[in-house]
Structure formats: structure tokens, C-alpha cells
Coordinates of C-alpha atoms and ligand atoms in Angstrom, one line a residue:
M26 CA 0.0 0.0 0.0
T27 CA 1.2 3.5 -0.9
T28 CA 2.2 5.7 2.0
F29 CA 1.2 9.3 1.4
T30 CA 1.8 12.5 3.2
S31 CA -0.5 15.3 2.4
Q32 CA 2.5 17.0 0.8
N33 CA 2.9 14.1 -1.7
L34 CA -0.7 14.3 -2.5
K35 CA -0.7 18.1 -3.0
E36 CA 2.3 17.6 -5.5
L37 CA 0.4 14.9 -7.2
I38 CA -2.7 17.0 -7.6
K39 CA -0.7 19.9 -9.0
N40 CA 1.0 17.6 -11.5
Q41 CA -2.3 16.6 -13.2
K42 CA -2.3 17.9 -16.7
T43 CA -5.1 20.1 -18.1
G44 CA -7.0 18.4 -20.9
Y45 CA -5.8 14.9 -19.9
T46 CA -7.2 12.0 -17.8
L47 CA -5.8 11.5 -14.4
D48 CA -2.7 9.5 -13.4
Q49 CA -3.3 5.9 -12.7
I50 CA -2.8 6.3 -9.0
F51 CA -6.1 8.2 -8.8
Y52 CA -8.0 5.2 -10.3
N53 CA -6.5 2.4 -8.2
D54 CA -4.9 3.5 -5.0
P55 CA -6.5 2.3 -1.8
K56 CA -5.3 5.3 0.2
I57 CA -6.6 7.9 -2.3
Y58 CA -9.8 5.9 -2.3
E59 CA -10.1 6.3 1.5
I60 CA -9.4 10.0 1.2
D61 CA -12.0 10.3 -1.6
L62 CA -14.7 8.5 0.5
N63 CA -14.3 10.9 3.3
T64 CA -13.9 14.0 1.2
F65 CA -16.7 13.3 -1.2
F66 CA -19.1 10.4 -0.7
F67 CA -19.3 10.7 3.1
N68 CA -19.5 14.5 2.9
H69 CA -22.4 14.9 0.5
W70 CA -26.2 14.6 0.5
I71 CA -26.9 11.5 -1.5
F72 CA -30.3 9.9 -2.3
I73 CA -30.1 6.2 -1.6
G74 CA -33.8 5.2 -2.1
H75 CA -37.4 6.3 -2.5
I76 CA -40.1 6.2 0.1
S77 CA -42.1 3.7 -1.8
R78 CA -39.4 1.0 -1.1
I79 CA -40.6 1.0 2.6
P80 CA -44.4 1.7 2.5
N81 CA -45.4 0.1 5.8
I82 CA -44.4 0.7 9.4
G83 CA -41.3 -1.3 10.2
D84 CA -40.3 -1.8 6.5
Y85 CA -36.6 -1.2 6.2
F86 CA -33.5 -1.6 4.0
L87 CA -29.8 -1.4 4.7
F88 CA -27.6 1.0 2.8
E89 CA -24.0 -0.2 3.0
T90 CA -20.6 0.9 1.8
G91 CA -17.1 0.4 3.2
N92 CA -17.4 -0.1 6.9
E93 CA -20.7 1.8 7.2
S94 CA -24.2 0.3 7.3
I95 CA -27.3 2.4 7.7
I96 CA -30.8 1.1 8.7
V97 CA -33.4 3.1 6.8
I98 CA -36.7 2.3 8.4
R99 CA -40.3 3.6 8.5
G100 CA -41.5 4.4 12.0
K101 CA -44.9 4.2 13.7
D102 CA -45.3 7.9 13.1
D103 CA -44.9 7.3 9.4
E104 CA -41.6 9.1 9.5
I105 CA -38.5 7.6 7.9
Y106 CA -35.5 7.1 10.2
A107 CA -31.8 6.4 9.4
H108 CA -29.7 4.8 12.1
H109 CA -26.1 3.6 12.1
N110 CA -26.3 -0.2 12.2
V111 CA -23.9 -0.4 15.2
C112 CA -25.1 -1.6 18.5
R113 CA -24.4 0.8 21.4
H114 CA -23.5 -2.1 23.6
R115 CA -20.4 -3.6 22.1
G116 CA -20.8 -2.5 18.5
S117 CA -22.3 -5.5 16.8
R118 CA -24.3 -5.0 13.6
V119 CA -27.9 -5.0 14.8
C120 CA -29.7 -5.7 11.5
L121 CA -28.2 -8.5 9.4
E122 CA -30.7 -9.0 6.6
K123 CA -30.5 -6.5 3.8
E124 CA -34.2 -5.7 3.9
G125 CA -37.4 -6.7 5.6
N126 CA -39.8 -5.6 8.2
K127 CA -39.1 -5.2 12.0
K128 CA -41.2 -3.8 14.8
L129 CA -38.2 -3.9 17.1
L130 CA -34.5 -3.9 16.2
V131 CA -32.9 -6.7 18.3
C132 CA -29.2 -7.0 18.4
P133 CA -28.2 -10.7 17.7
Y134 CA -25.3 -10.6 20.2
H135 CA -26.7 -9.9 23.7
A136 CA -30.3 -9.0 22.7
W137 CA -30.4 -5.4 23.4
S138 CA -33.5 -4.2 21.7
Y139 CA -34.2 -0.8 20.1
N140 CA -37.5 0.8 19.0
I141 CA -37.8 1.9 15.4
D142 CA -37.0 5.5 16.4
G143 CA -33.6 4.2 17.7
T144 CA -34.4 4.5 21.5
I145 CA -33.6 1.5 23.7
K146 CA -36.5 -0.7 24.5
S147 CA -34.6 -3.1 26.7
A148 CA -31.1 -4.0 27.7
R149 CA -30.9 -7.2 29.8
L150 CA -29.3 -7.3 33.2
M151 CA -27.5 -4.0 33.0
P152 CA -26.6 -2.3 36.3
D153 CA -28.9 0.2 38.1
E154 CA -26.9 3.2 37.0
F155 CA -27.3 2.3 33.3
K156 CA -29.3 5.1 31.6
P157 CA -31.0 3.6 28.5
E158 CA -31.9 7.1 27.2
E159 CA -28.2 7.8 26.7
W160 CA -27.7 4.7 24.5
S161 CA -30.0 5.2 21.5
L162 CA -28.7 4.1 18.1
N163 CA -26.7 6.9 16.4
K164 CA -28.7 8.7 13.9
C165 CA -27.5 9.4 10.4
N166 CA -28.4 12.7 8.8
L167 CA -31.5 12.2 6.7
K168 CA -33.8 14.3 4.6
V169 CA -36.8 13.1 2.5
F170 CA -37.2 15.4 -0.4
E171 CA -39.9 14.8 -3.1
G172 CA -40.0 11.1 -2.0
L173 CA -36.3 10.7 -2.4
I174 CA -34.4 9.5 0.7
F175 CA -31.2 11.5 1.1
I176 CA -28.6 10.7 3.7
N177 CA -25.4 12.5 4.7
F178 CA -22.6 10.8 6.8
S179 CA -20.9 14.0 7.7
D180 CA -20.8 15.3 11.3
Q181 CA -21.3 18.8 9.9
P182 CA -23.5 18.3 6.9
D183 CA -24.1 21.0 4.4
D184 CA -27.4 22.8 4.8
F185 CA -29.9 20.7 2.8
D186 CA -31.9 23.6 1.5
E187 CA -28.8 25.4 0.2
F188 CA -27.7 22.2 -1.4
I189 CA -31.0 21.4 -3.2
E190 CA -32.1 25.0 -4.0
P191 CA -30.9 25.3 -7.6
T192 CA -32.1 21.9 -8.7
R193 CA -35.3 22.0 -6.7
P194 CA -37.7 23.2 -9.5
F195 CA -36.4 20.6 -11.9
I196 CA -37.0 17.8 -9.4
E197 CA -40.4 19.2 -8.2
L198 CA -41.6 19.3 -11.8
H199 CA -41.9 15.5 -11.8
D200 CA -43.7 15.1 -8.5
L201 CA -41.7 12.1 -7.4
N202 CA -43.5 12.4 -4.0
N203 CA -46.4 10.8 -5.8
A204 CA -44.4 8.2 -7.5
K205 CA -43.5 4.6 -6.8
I206 CA -40.6 2.3 -7.8
A207 CA -41.6 0.3 -10.8
H208 CA -38.2 -1.4 -11.0
R209 CA -34.9 -1.3 -9.2
A210 CA -31.6 -2.8 -10.4
I211 CA -28.0 -2.7 -9.3
Y212 CA -25.2 -3.0 -11.9
P213 CA -22.0 -3.9 -9.9
T214 CA -19.2 -2.4 -11.9
F215 CA -15.4 -3.2 -11.8
G216 CA -14.3 0.4 -11.9
N217 CA -13.1 3.1 -9.6
W218 CA -15.9 5.6 -8.8
K219 CA -14.2 8.4 -10.7
L220 CA -13.7 6.2 -13.8
T221 CA -17.3 5.2 -13.5
L222 CA -18.5 8.8 -13.3
D223 CA -16.2 9.8 -16.1
N224 CA -18.2 7.6 -18.4
F225 CA -21.4 9.3 -17.4
H226 CA -20.0 12.8 -17.9
E227 CA -19.5 12.4 -21.6
C228 CA -21.4 11.2 -24.7
Y229 CA -18.3 10.8 -26.9
H230 CA -18.8 7.1 -26.4
C231 CA -22.6 7.1 -27.1
Q232 CA -22.4 6.5 -30.9
P233 CA -20.1 3.5 -30.7
S234 CA -21.7 2.0 -27.6
H235 CA -25.4 3.0 -27.2
P236 CA -27.6 2.4 -30.3
E237 CA -30.6 2.5 -28.0
Y238 CA -29.8 5.8 -26.5
C239 CA -28.9 7.3 -29.9
S240 CA -32.3 6.2 -31.3
V241 CA -34.2 8.2 -28.7
H242 CA -32.0 11.3 -28.5
D243 CA -31.3 13.9 -31.1
A244 CA -27.9 13.4 -32.8
Q245 CA -27.2 17.1 -32.3
Y246 CA -28.1 16.9 -28.6
I247 CA -25.6 14.1 -28.3
L248 CA -23.0 16.2 -30.0
S249 CA -23.6 19.0 -27.6
F250 CA -24.1 16.8 -24.5
G251 CA -23.6 18.9 -21.4
A252 CA -23.9 22.1 -23.6
G253 CA -25.9 23.8 -20.9
S254 CA -22.8 23.8 -18.7
Q255 CA -19.9 26.1 -18.5
S256 CA -17.9 23.2 -19.9
S257 CA -20.0 23.0 -23.0
A258 CA -19.2 20.3 -25.4
V259 CA -19.2 21.0 -29.2
E260 CA -21.6 23.8 -29.8
S261 CA -24.4 22.8 -32.1
Q262 CA -26.1 25.7 -33.8
E263 CA -28.8 23.3 -35.1
F264 CA -29.6 22.0 -31.6
N265 CA -29.6 25.5 -30.1
E266 CA -32.2 26.6 -32.7
R267 CA -34.3 23.6 -31.9
L268 CA -34.0 24.1 -28.2
K269 CA -35.0 27.8 -28.6
K270 CA -38.2 26.9 -30.5
W271 CA -39.0 24.1 -28.1
N272 CA -38.6 26.4 -25.1
E273 CA -41.1 28.8 -26.6
Q274 CA -43.7 26.1 -27.1
V275 CA -43.2 24.6 -23.7
K276 CA -43.4 28.0 -21.9
K277 CA -46.8 28.4 -23.6
L278 CA -47.9 25.2 -22.0
G279 CA -46.8 26.6 -18.6
H280 CA -44.0 24.0 -18.1
L281 CA -40.6 24.7 -16.7
T282 CA -37.7 25.2 -19.1
G283 CA -34.1 26.2 -18.6
V284 CA -30.7 25.2 -17.3
Y285 CA -28.6 25.4 -14.2
Y286 CA -24.9 24.9 -13.7
E287 CA -22.3 26.1 -11.2
E288 CA -21.0 29.3 -12.8
K289 CA -18.0 29.4 -10.5
F290 CA -16.3 26.9 -8.3
S291 CA -18.5 25.6 -5.5
K292 CA -18.3 23.0 -2.9
F293 CA -21.3 21.4 -4.7
S294 CA -21.3 20.0 -8.2
R295 CA -24.8 20.4 -9.4
S296 CA -26.5 20.7 -12.8
A297 CA -30.0 20.6 -14.3
E298 CA -31.6 21.2 -17.7
R299 CA -34.6 20.6 -19.8
T300 CA -34.2 19.7 -23.4
P301 CA -36.4 18.1 -26.1
L302 CA -36.0 14.4 -27.0
S303 CA -35.4 13.5 -30.6
D304 CA -38.0 15.0 -32.9
G305 CA -41.4 13.4 -32.5
K306 CA -40.5 11.3 -29.5
L307 CA -42.5 11.6 -26.3
S308 CA -40.6 9.2 -24.1
E309 CA -37.4 7.3 -23.7
T310 CA -38.9 4.1 -25.3
K311 CA -38.1 2.0 -28.4
D312 CA -40.8 3.6 -30.5
G313 CA -40.7 7.0 -28.7
K314 CA -44.3 6.6 -27.6
P315 CA -45.3 7.1 -23.9
A316 CA -44.6 4.1 -21.6
A317 CA -46.9 5.2 -18.8
P318 CA -49.4 7.8 -17.7
I319 CA -48.2 11.4 -17.3
M320 CA -46.5 12.0 -14.0
G321 CA -45.7 15.4 -12.6
K322 CA -46.8 19.0 -13.2
F323 CA -47.4 18.6 -16.9
N324 CA -50.6 19.8 -18.6
E325 CA -49.8 17.7 -21.6
R326 CA -46.8 15.7 -22.9
D327 CA -44.2 18.1 -24.1
G328 CA -41.6 15.6 -25.4
G329 CA -39.1 17.0 -22.9
Y330 CA -36.3 15.4 -21.0
T331 CA -35.2 16.7 -17.6
S332 CA -31.6 15.9 -16.5
V333 CA -30.6 16.7 -13.0
G334 CA -27.4 16.0 -11.2
P335 CA -27.8 17.2 -7.5
S336 CA -24.4 15.7 -6.8
P337 CA -21.8 13.6 -8.7
F338 CA -23.3 10.6 -7.0
N339 CA -26.8 11.0 -8.2
S340 CA -28.6 11.6 -11.5
L341 CA -32.3 11.9 -12.4
L342 CA -33.2 11.5 -16.0
M343 CA -36.9 12.2 -16.4
C344 CA -39.5 12.1 -19.2
N345 CA -43.1 13.2 -18.8
D346 CA -44.2 9.7 -17.8
F347 CA -41.4 8.1 -15.8
A348 CA -38.1 8.9 -14.1
T349 CA -34.9 6.9 -14.1
T350 CA -32.7 7.7 -11.1
F351 CA -29.0 6.8 -10.6
T352 CA -27.0 6.3 -7.4
F353 CA -23.3 5.7 -7.8
I354 CA -22.0 3.9 -4.7
P355 CA -18.2 3.5 -4.3
K356 CA -17.7 0.0 -2.9
G357 CA -13.9 -0.3 -3.1
P358 CA -11.0 1.3 -4.9
L359 CA -11.9 -0.8 -8.0
H360 CA -15.7 -1.3 -7.5
T361 CA -18.7 0.9 -7.9
D362 CA -22.3 -0.1 -7.7
V363 CA -24.6 1.7 -10.1
E364 CA -28.1 1.6 -8.7
L365 CA -31.0 2.5 -10.9
M366 CA -34.7 3.0 -10.0
W367 CA -37.5 3.5 -12.5
L368 CA -40.3 5.6 -11.0
V369 CA -43.8 5.9 -12.3
H370 CA -47.0 7.5 -11.0
K371 CA -48.0 5.8 -7.7
D372 CA -51.4 4.8 -9.1
A373 CA -50.1 3.3 -12.3
I374 CA -50.6 -0.4 -12.6
E375 CA -48.1 -2.6 -14.3
G376 CA -49.4 -4.4 -17.4
K377 CA -52.4 -2.0 -17.6
D378 CA -51.0 1.5 -17.4
Y379 CA -47.4 0.8 -18.2
N380 CA -45.3 -1.8 -19.8
L381 CA -42.2 -2.4 -17.6
E382 CA -40.1 -3.9 -20.4
N383 CA -40.7 -0.9 -22.6
M384 CA -39.9 1.5 -19.8
I385 CA -36.6 0.0 -18.6
W386 CA -35.4 -0.9 -22.1
M387 CA -33.2 2.1 -22.8
W388 CA -31.4 2.6 -19.5
D389 CA -31.1 -1.1 -18.7
K390 CA -29.4 -1.8 -22.1
T391 CA -27.4 1.4 -21.8
T392 CA -26.2 0.7 -18.3
I393 CA -25.2 -2.9 -19.1
A394 CA -23.2 -1.5 -22.0
D395 CA -21.7 1.2 -19.8
K396 CA -20.7 -1.4 -17.2
K397 CA -18.8 -3.3 -19.9
I398 CA -16.9 -0.3 -21.3
I399 CA -16.1 1.0 -17.8
E400 CA -14.7 -2.4 -16.8
D401 CA -12.6 -2.6 -20.0
N402 CA -11.4 0.9 -19.3
Q403 CA -10.4 0.0 -15.7
K404 CA -8.5 -3.0 -16.9
G405 CA -6.5 -0.9 -19.3
V406 CA -5.9 1.8 -16.7
L407 CA -4.4 -0.8 -14.4
S408 CA -1.7 -1.7 -17.0
K409 CA 1.8 -0.4 -16.5
K410 CA 1.5 1.0 -20.0
Y411 CA -1.4 3.3 -19.1
Q412 CA -0.7 7.0 -19.2
P413 CA -3.1 9.9 -19.1
G414 CA -4.6 10.4 -22.5
P415 CA -5.9 13.6 -24.3
L416 CA -9.6 14.5 -24.0
S417 CA -11.7 15.4 -27.0
D418 CA -14.0 18.4 -27.3
M419 CA -16.9 16.2 -26.5
E420 CA -15.3 15.4 -23.1
K421 CA -15.2 18.9 -21.7
S422 CA -17.6 18.1 -18.9
L423 CA -15.3 15.2 -17.9
E424 CA -12.5 17.7 -17.7
S425 CA -14.6 20.0 -15.6
F426 CA -15.6 17.2 -13.2
K427 CA -11.9 16.3 -12.9
N428 CA -11.0 19.9 -12.1
W429 CA -13.7 20.1 -9.5
Y430 CA -12.5 16.9 -7.9
L431 CA -8.9 18.0 -7.8
K432 CA -9.7 21.4 -6.4
R433 CA -12.0 20.1 -3.6
L434 CA -9.4 17.4 -2.8
L435 CA -6.7 20.1 -2.5
Q436 CA -9.0 22.1 -0.1
E437 CA -9.6 19.1 2.2
I438 CA -6.0 17.8 2.6
Ligands
FES509 S1 -23.3 -6.0 21.0 FE1 -25.4 -5.6 20.8 S2 -26.3 -6.4 22.6 FE2 -24.2 -6.7 22.9
FE2_510 FE1 -22.7 5.5 -21.6

């Protein structure tokens, strides 16, 4: 294992070349991975589920990465709680099954039991001076916003409202509070979290790798992927014209339009935009026809696509009728879980109101393809012959993610 001083790391950060990928060490080193986890993943608000996953009192699931395990559970008061899955007696895991329903959380070691709200219900044979009220399970920061369950591991979490403010209208437009999970899937990917995210920050690879994605999205949009951001890719005059016209039509319908990106360096890395799908398409389906009933604050279908990145670890890609959400979970220096949820209106019935296969078609196929190219990328990056390579004009948002990462890392060490 590499031994680092913060001075070494500072030098390393400064030596990264503009317009090139990172040195190998950033994509494979366990020590940098640990620093990354604490600086980024454990220091951000990240949504890790939707309220519809735990509809009944006592329903819970575990969210786990590294040494951390969080019990996300619905309480008697219908509130959602997030507790560290660490017994306050001698530290055992309390919940062992990944999901289920529990009215009481009983530690398997010496049978201390906890109420759903984390308070102690009973602790056997403890001395008289033991004060149970001082030994509740530790809470993890939690915020439910528009049905999305956000957690933050930090002892000093960023203010949630400040964090969500710029992307709030884009998320609220789709009324995810009144949605349910139609399908959920995890794509375990052999790739460092940054390499995995790099792939999601550019569409240079879309033409060779994603025929399904390219059949739904405008070729000019693909060319100008990320064009709403400061780090705009290739400018497409044709797409800009189309976007302008579409914005005018959509405004008349009373629907939200626009774009958000961080104009200057910020501790957050957030973006949001609304763009039209390929001409004539109404949804991200094979034939471009709707897959499900309208969801959200739409008066009618506008053929729009809302892309939101509240943090590097989450994306929401939303049509008028369903939303696909992404959570990127670092699992190890060379492993990242990519978790997808497909959300539809809560009253929609599968087989009657929506066809699941049709709905998941695009992002399921695309994420399987992404997993493959990321894994092949990681294998090559591990070779002794890997060296940072030059980025194309279509990878400018990858460059901007890299710069944000390096700058924040430098601030933290
Ligand atoms: S470690 Fe949980 S009851 Fe002892
Ligand atoms: Fe991709």
C-alpha cells in the first residue's frame, strides 16, 4: 500500500495535466480511495432510495458501503429514520438481513433491543446506574425530499436547502413524491468511482456504444451533450435553434424550461436542464411513444427530458411519464455499484397502465453497455503502459468534473 503524506498528494494534484485524464494512481490506489470517500461520498447529501421502497411501518432496508451500514426504516409515526447499524453495547451489527420488516431492532449478540426510532426498549441485566436514554442508536443525517431519501454521513452536513435549491424546481416538476418504484436494479461495476462517473460525464462514447440511447436522443443533442454547462461540449447551432423553439412552445404550456450549472467553483457539483427528446419522441422508449401515464406537473406531454445532477453521486433523468434515477456507490478502490430506480406515478398499474419492459429498455441496455466499457477501461488503466490520454472536445464536462474533484481534494487535505 502506498504511503502518502498530504504534501505528496498536493504535489500529485498539482502535476495533473489540463485536458488529460488523471494519473493511474487516482484510479486504483486504496489510500486515495479512502481520502476520496471521506472528502466526497461521506460528505455529500446523496439519495439512496425512494419512500415507496418501505411503504409500511417497520419496513426497512440497509444502505451499505465500506465499513458503514445504515438502517433506513419507516416508523410508527410514518416518518423515515436512518440509524447507524452499530449496537451501542459492544458494537455489533444490529440488522443483518439486507431488507425486511421489523417492529423492534434486536441485536443478535446480547439481545439489546431498540425501538424503530432508535431508542432502547430493553437492555438485559444492566446495572442500576445504566441510563438507556443515553444509548440510543446513532442517527445518520436524513432528509426526505420529493419522495427521495437523502442521507449524509458528515458530522457537519451542508445545509440541505442550500444544497438542493438550484435543482429544486427541476425535481419538483416531476412530482416524485407521488411516484412509486416500478423497478430497481444494481449494476456492480469493476471500476473506480471516478472512472465510472467519467463515463457518465461524456457522450463521446454514445455513438459506438449506445444504439438504443442514440435512437431516442437527437444526434445534435448528443454532440452538444452537457452544452448547458460552462464546460459546454461541441456547440451545435442546429440544436440551439431547436431548443429555442421548443422552449417557446413549452413555456406556452406553462411548463418549466431552462438550465442550471455552477457558474463558478462551488463545494457542490450540481446541474440541471430541460431539453427536447429526438423530434417526434415523447418518451425514452423504443418507439418513442409514452410508456406510462403522465407524471408530474405537466398539462400535456411536451416531449421534454429533464436531466438533474444534484451531486456527482446521483442523476435523475426524467420524461413526462417516468423517471430513471441513478445512485453511484463506491464499494472499493476498483468497484462501484450503479443503482437504478425507475419511478412511475404511484397509481399506475403494471401491465395495464405501463409496460415495464418498454420503460426500462433504454437505460437497462445502456447501463449494461456502460458497465462493460467502464470495466474494459479500468483493466487498461491498471496496466503499466497506461498513461493519461488527451480529451476530446466532447469530453469537456469530464475535464470540468476532474478539475472540480482536484480542487476540492486540495482544499480538504
Ligand atoms: S453488542 Fe449488541 S447487545 Fe451486545
Ligand atoms: Fe454510456
